[in-house]
Amino acid sequence: EIVLTQSPATLSLSPGERATLSCGASQYISKYLAWYQQKPGQAPRLLIYDASNRATGIPARFSGSGSGTDFTLTISSLEPEDFAIYYCQQRSKWPLTFGQGTRLEIK
Amino acid sequence: QLQLQESGPGLVKPSETLSLSCIVSGDSITSGDYYWGWIRQPPGKGLEWIGHFYYGGSTDYNPSLKGRVTISVDTSKNQFSLNLNSVTAADSAIYYCVRHWQSVDPWGQGTLVTVSS
């Protein structure tokens, strides 16, 4: 099973700041990584697929990068609604797996 | 607009079988364009794939569930179902039905299942 390790576990920032979230894979997964945002009481929402492609309707302040084993989600300037939990997920090999999540909280 | 809606009991006794259904509207599960499956999330914890199927192709289950899980399809109702047997408290979670290919999108709203006597 491919293990995804997200860091940091918690990130405390202020609105307007830049957020950088990391996801590392235990094996090579090419570009096959997605990012999701989850708010309390809601299902996760797709942000980025195949490492760098924004999903439909996702603001341009969200961007993804990386390939192989190291990936990054960047939020260029945080809006109040961006404070949530973020998960990465790989589709390179079954079973598909998720990272443990990064909690982005207001400082 | 594609929608997935889970349904089933919110409370299951230990050692019994958890059974959920997912009704799909706005797309056909027989189209062969996507995988359809289940993901779960224990309250306050992370996400775990349970299994998925590709109509006309294979069905895959997470080995972590050790043969306890079955996904079945009812094409006449455009729905698919999850059966998880011999449940314990560790199976208490929000269960989501999903569609995926390059990514999981969309997700159902999720249904909370608690395993307790």
GROMACS .gro file of C-alpha atoms in nm:
model
  224
    1GLU     CA    1   0.000   0.000   0.000
    2ILE     CA    2   0.126   0.347  -0.088
    3VAL     CA    3   0.149   0.566   0.221
    4LEU     CA    4   0.096   0.939   0.182
    5THR     CA    5   0.246   1.160   0.451
    6GLN     CA    6   0.118   1.515   0.482
    7SER     CA    7   0.297   1.797   0.655
    8PRO     CA    8   0.254   1.989   0.865
    9ALA     CA    9  -0.028   1.829   1.062
   10THR     CA   10  -0.154   2.175   1.154
   11LEU     CA   11  -0.077   2.505   0.988
   12SER     CA   12  -0.171   2.830   1.161
   13LEU     CA   13  -0.186   3.133   0.933
   14SER     CA   14  -0.374   3.459   0.892
   15PRO     CA   15  -0.603   3.564   0.607
   16GLY     CA   16  -0.401   3.709   0.322
   17GLU     CA   17  -0.098   3.490   0.393
   18ARG     CA   18   0.039   3.219   0.166
   19ALA     CA   19  -0.016   2.854   0.261
   20THR     CA   20   0.210   2.571   0.152
   21LEU     CA   21   0.099   2.214   0.224
   22SER     CA   22   0.310   1.910   0.145
   23CYS     CA   23   0.232   1.550   0.060
   24GLY     CA   24   0.497   1.280   0.026
   25ALA     CA   25   0.439   0.938  -0.125
   26SER     CA   26   0.616   0.622  -0.010
   27GLN     CA   27   0.654   0.511  -0.374
   28TYR     CA   28   0.672   0.674  -0.713
   29ILE     CA   29   0.320   0.780  -0.822
   30SER     CA   30   0.400   0.994  -1.128
   31LYS     CA   31   0.146   1.278  -1.142
   32TYR     CA   32  -0.144   1.078  -1.000
   33LEU     CA   33  -0.223   1.288  -0.696
   34ALA     CA   34  -0.533   1.485  -0.603
   35TRP     CA   35  -0.608   1.737  -0.329
   36TYR     CA   36  -0.936   1.780  -0.142
   37GLN     CA   37  -1.072   2.033   0.104
   38GLN     CA   38  -1.306   1.928   0.383
   39LYS     CA   39  -1.505   2.158   0.609
   40PRO     CA   40  -1.687   2.043   0.924
   41GLY     CA   41  -2.000   1.842   0.850
   42GLN     CA   42  -1.933   1.833   0.477
   43ALA     CA   43  -1.800   1.580   0.230
   44PRO     CA   44  -1.456   1.652   0.087
   45ARG     CA   45  -1.443   1.875  -0.221
   46LEU     CA   46  -1.204   1.817  -0.510
   47LEU     CA   47  -0.954   2.099  -0.559
   48ILE     CA   48  -0.672   1.962  -0.775
   49TYR     CA   49  -0.632   1.645  -0.982
   50ASP     CA   50  -0.328   1.492  -1.149
   51ALA     CA   51  -0.101   1.708  -0.933
   52SER     CA   52  -0.160   2.043  -1.097
   53ASN     CA   53  -0.501   2.062  -1.265
   54ARG     CA   54  -0.762   2.275  -1.092
   55ALA     CA   55  -1.108   2.124  -1.075
   56THR     CA   56  -1.404   2.309  -1.220
   57GLY     CA   57  -1.498   2.616  -1.020
   58ILE     CA   58  -1.188   2.617  -0.800
   59PRO     CA   59  -1.038   2.966  -0.755
   60ALA     CA   60  -0.701   3.043  -0.911
   61ARG     CA   61  -0.544   3.104  -0.569
   62PHE     CA   62  -0.526   2.723  -0.534
   63SER     CA   63  -0.241   2.559  -0.720
   64GLY     CA   64  -0.073   2.222  -0.712
   65SER     CA   65   0.272   2.108  -0.813
   66GLY     CA   66   0.505   1.811  -0.796
   67SER     CA   67   0.553   1.467  -0.942
   68GLY     CA   68   0.705   1.137  -0.845
   69THR     CA   69   0.696   1.134  -0.465
   70ASP     CA   70   0.679   1.499  -0.356
   71PHE     CA   71   0.379   1.724  -0.401
   72THR     CA   72   0.267   2.067  -0.286
   73LEU     CA   73  -0.064   2.248  -0.257
   74THR     CA   74  -0.028   2.625  -0.245
   75ILE     CA   75  -0.296   2.876  -0.155
   76SER     CA   76  -0.155   3.209  -0.266
   77SER     CA   77  -0.357   3.441  -0.041
   78LEU     CA   78  -0.582   3.287   0.221
   79GLU     CA   79  -0.947   3.378   0.233
   80PRO     CA   80  -1.155   3.318   0.548
   81GLU     CA   81  -1.337   3.028   0.379
   82ASP     CA   82  -1.009   2.844   0.311
   83PHE     CA   83  -0.959   2.738   0.672
   84ALA     CA   84  -1.037   2.367   0.666
   85ILE     CA   85  -0.870   2.026   0.649
   86TYR     CA   86  -0.684   1.931   0.332
   87TYR     CA   87  -0.622   1.576   0.211
   88CYS     CA   88  -0.405   1.439  -0.066
   89GLN     CA   89  -0.497   1.114  -0.244
   90GLN     CA   90  -0.311   0.890  -0.490
   91ARG     CA   91  -0.461   0.692  -0.775
   92SER     CA   92  -0.143   0.528  -0.897
   93LYS     CA   93  -0.199   0.191  -0.731
   94TRP     CA   94  -0.482   0.005  -0.560
   95PRO     CA   95  -0.579   0.042  -0.285
   96LEU     CA   96  -0.617   0.411  -0.346
   97THR     CA   97  -0.501   0.594  -0.036
   98PHE     CA   98  -0.530   0.931   0.133
   99GLY     CA   99  -0.291   1.127   0.346
  100GLN     CA  100  -0.380   1.186   0.709
  101GLY     CA  101  -0.471   1.549   0.644
  102THR     CA  102  -0.340   1.897   0.721
  103ARG     CA  103  -0.555   2.122   0.934
  104LEU     CA  104  -0.532   2.484   0.822
  105GLU     CA  105  -0.641   2.705   1.109
  106ILE     CA  106  -0.671   3.076   1.164
  107LYS     CA  107  -0.384   3.226   1.359
  108GLN     CA  108  -2.644   1.748  -1.244
  109LEU     CA  109  -2.485   1.434  -1.106
  110GLN     CA  110  -2.592   1.342  -0.755
  111LEU     CA  111  -2.522   1.045  -0.532
  112GLN     CA  112  -2.736   0.972  -0.228
  113GLU     CA  113  -2.656   0.716   0.038
  114SER     CA  114  -2.926   0.538   0.237
  115GLY     CA  115  -2.938   0.273   0.504
  116PRO     CA  116  -2.956   0.211   0.879
  117GLY     CA  117  -2.769   0.448   1.103
  118LEU     CA  118  -2.721   0.187   1.375
  119VAL     CA  119  -2.588  -0.166   1.334
  120LYS     CA  120  -2.518  -0.423   1.607
  121PRO     CA  121  -2.172  -0.574   1.648
  122SER     CA  122  -2.112  -0.892   1.444
  123GLU     CA  123  -2.401  -0.806   1.210
  124THR     CA  124  -2.392  -0.681   0.850
  125LEU     CA  125  -2.382  -0.317   0.752
  126SER     CA  126  -2.582  -0.257   0.434
  127LEU     CA  127  -2.596   0.072   0.246
  128SER     CA  128  -2.724   0.176  -0.094
  129CYS     CA  129  -2.627   0.460  -0.323
  130ILE     CA  130  -2.877   0.598  -0.572
  131VAL     CA  131  -2.721   0.778  -0.866
  132SER     CA  132  -2.895   1.046  -1.070
  133GLY     CA  133  -2.754   1.241  -1.361
  134ASP     CA  134  -2.527   0.966  -1.493
  135SER     CA  135  -2.547   0.595  -1.562
  136ILE     CA  136  -2.339   0.354  -1.360
  137THR     CA  137  -2.330   0.131  -1.669
  138SER     CA  138  -2.172   0.394  -1.894
  139GLY     CA  139  -1.828   0.247  -1.843
  140ASP     CA  140  -1.669   0.589  -1.814
  141TYR     CA  141  -1.604   0.591  -1.440
  142TYR     CA  142  -1.544   0.386  -1.130
  143TRP     CA  143  -1.812   0.390  -0.861
  144GLY     CA  144  -1.732   0.309  -0.503
  145TRP     CA  145  -1.733   0.365  -0.131
  146ILE     CA  146  -1.508   0.561   0.105
  147ARG     CA  147  -1.548   0.588   0.481
  148GLN     CA  148  -1.435   0.828   0.750
  149PRO     CA  149  -1.450   0.752   1.122
  150PRO     CA  150  -1.567   1.061   1.312
  151GLY     CA  151  -1.279   1.305   1.351
  152LYS     CA  152  -1.040   1.085   1.152
  153GLY     CA  153  -0.909   1.037   0.800
  154LEU     CA  154  -1.044   0.879   0.482
  155GLU     CA  155  -1.029   0.513   0.381
  156TRP     CA  156  -1.116   0.352   0.049
  157ILE     CA  157  -1.348   0.054   0.087
  158GLY     CA  158  -1.386  -0.060  -0.272
  159HIS     CA  159  -1.501   0.027  -0.620
  160PHE     CA  160  -1.628  -0.124  -0.943
  161TYR     CA  161  -1.603  -0.044  -1.310
  162TYR     CA  162  -1.915  -0.162  -1.490
  163GLY     CA  163  -1.824  -0.444  -1.724
  164GLY     CA  164  -1.487  -0.471  -1.556
  165SER     CA  165  -1.345  -0.551  -1.220
  166THR     CA  166  -1.446  -0.488  -0.862
  167ASP     CA  167  -1.165  -0.411  -0.619
  168TYR     CA  168  -1.176  -0.418  -0.241
  169ASN     CA  169  -0.935  -0.279   0.013
  170PRO     CA  170  -0.732  -0.572   0.149
  171SER     CA  171  -0.752  -0.410   0.493
  172LEU     CA  172  -1.115  -0.520   0.512
  173LYS     CA  173  -1.009  -0.884   0.488
  174GLY     CA  174  -1.286  -1.021   0.271
  175ARG     CA  175  -1.572  -0.872   0.475
  176VAL     CA  176  -1.694  -0.640   0.202
  177THR     CA  177  -1.907  -0.685  -0.108
  178ILE     CA  178  -2.022  -0.422  -0.358
  179SER     CA  179  -2.318  -0.511  -0.576
  180VAL     CA  180  -2.496  -0.333  -0.858
  181ASP     CA  181  -2.863  -0.290  -0.949
  182THR     CA  182  -2.868  -0.150  -1.299
  183SER     CA  183  -3.248  -0.132  -1.313
  184LYS     CA  184  -3.241   0.127  -1.032
  185ASN     CA  185  -2.907   0.285  -1.129
  186GLN     CA  186  -2.778   0.216  -0.782
  187PHE     CA  187  -2.507   0.020  -0.610
  188SER     CA  188  -2.478  -0.123  -0.263
  189LEU     CA  189  -2.226  -0.196   0.008
  190ASN     CA  190  -2.235  -0.493   0.243
  191LEU     CA  191  -1.981  -0.513   0.524
  192ASN     CA  192  -2.018  -0.813   0.750
  193SER     CA  193  -1.898  -0.899   1.100
  194VAL     CA  194  -1.886  -0.533   1.197
  195THR     CA  195  -1.722  -0.399   1.511
  196ALA     CA  196  -1.706  -0.056   1.669
  197ALA     CA  197  -1.406   0.016   1.445
  198ASP     CA  198  -1.645   0.018   1.147
  199SER     CA  199  -1.837   0.316   1.286
  200ALA     CA  200  -1.790   0.592   1.032
  201ILE     CA  201  -1.943   0.826   0.781
  202TYR     CA  202  -1.982   0.626   0.461
  203TYR     CA  203  -1.962   0.810   0.130
  204CYS     CA  204  -2.054   0.678  -0.211
  205VAL     CA  205  -1.847   0.831  -0.488
  206ARG     CA  206  -1.766   0.843  -0.856
  207HIS     CA  207  -1.406   0.861  -0.963
  208TRP     CA  208  -1.160   0.844  -1.248
  209GLN     CA  209  -0.878   1.092  -1.228
  210SER     CA  210  -1.013   1.201  -0.891
  211VAL     CA  211  -1.309   1.153  -0.662
  212ASP     CA  212  -1.584   1.380  -0.782
  213PRO     CA  213  -1.855   1.403  -0.682
  214TRP     CA  214  -1.908   1.266  -0.333
  215GLY     CA  215  -2.240   1.178  -0.178
  216GLN     CA  216  -2.330   1.376   0.132
  217GLY     CA  217  -2.235   1.077   0.347
  218THR     CA  218  -2.429   0.873   0.598
  219LEU     CA  219  -2.320   0.807   0.956
  220VAL     CA  220  -2.326   0.445   1.065
  221THR     CA  221  -2.268   0.360   1.428
  222VAL     CA  222  -2.191   0.007   1.540
  223SER     CA  223  -2.326  -0.047   1.888
  224SER     CA  224  -2.539  -0.291   2.080
   0.00000   0.00000   0.00000
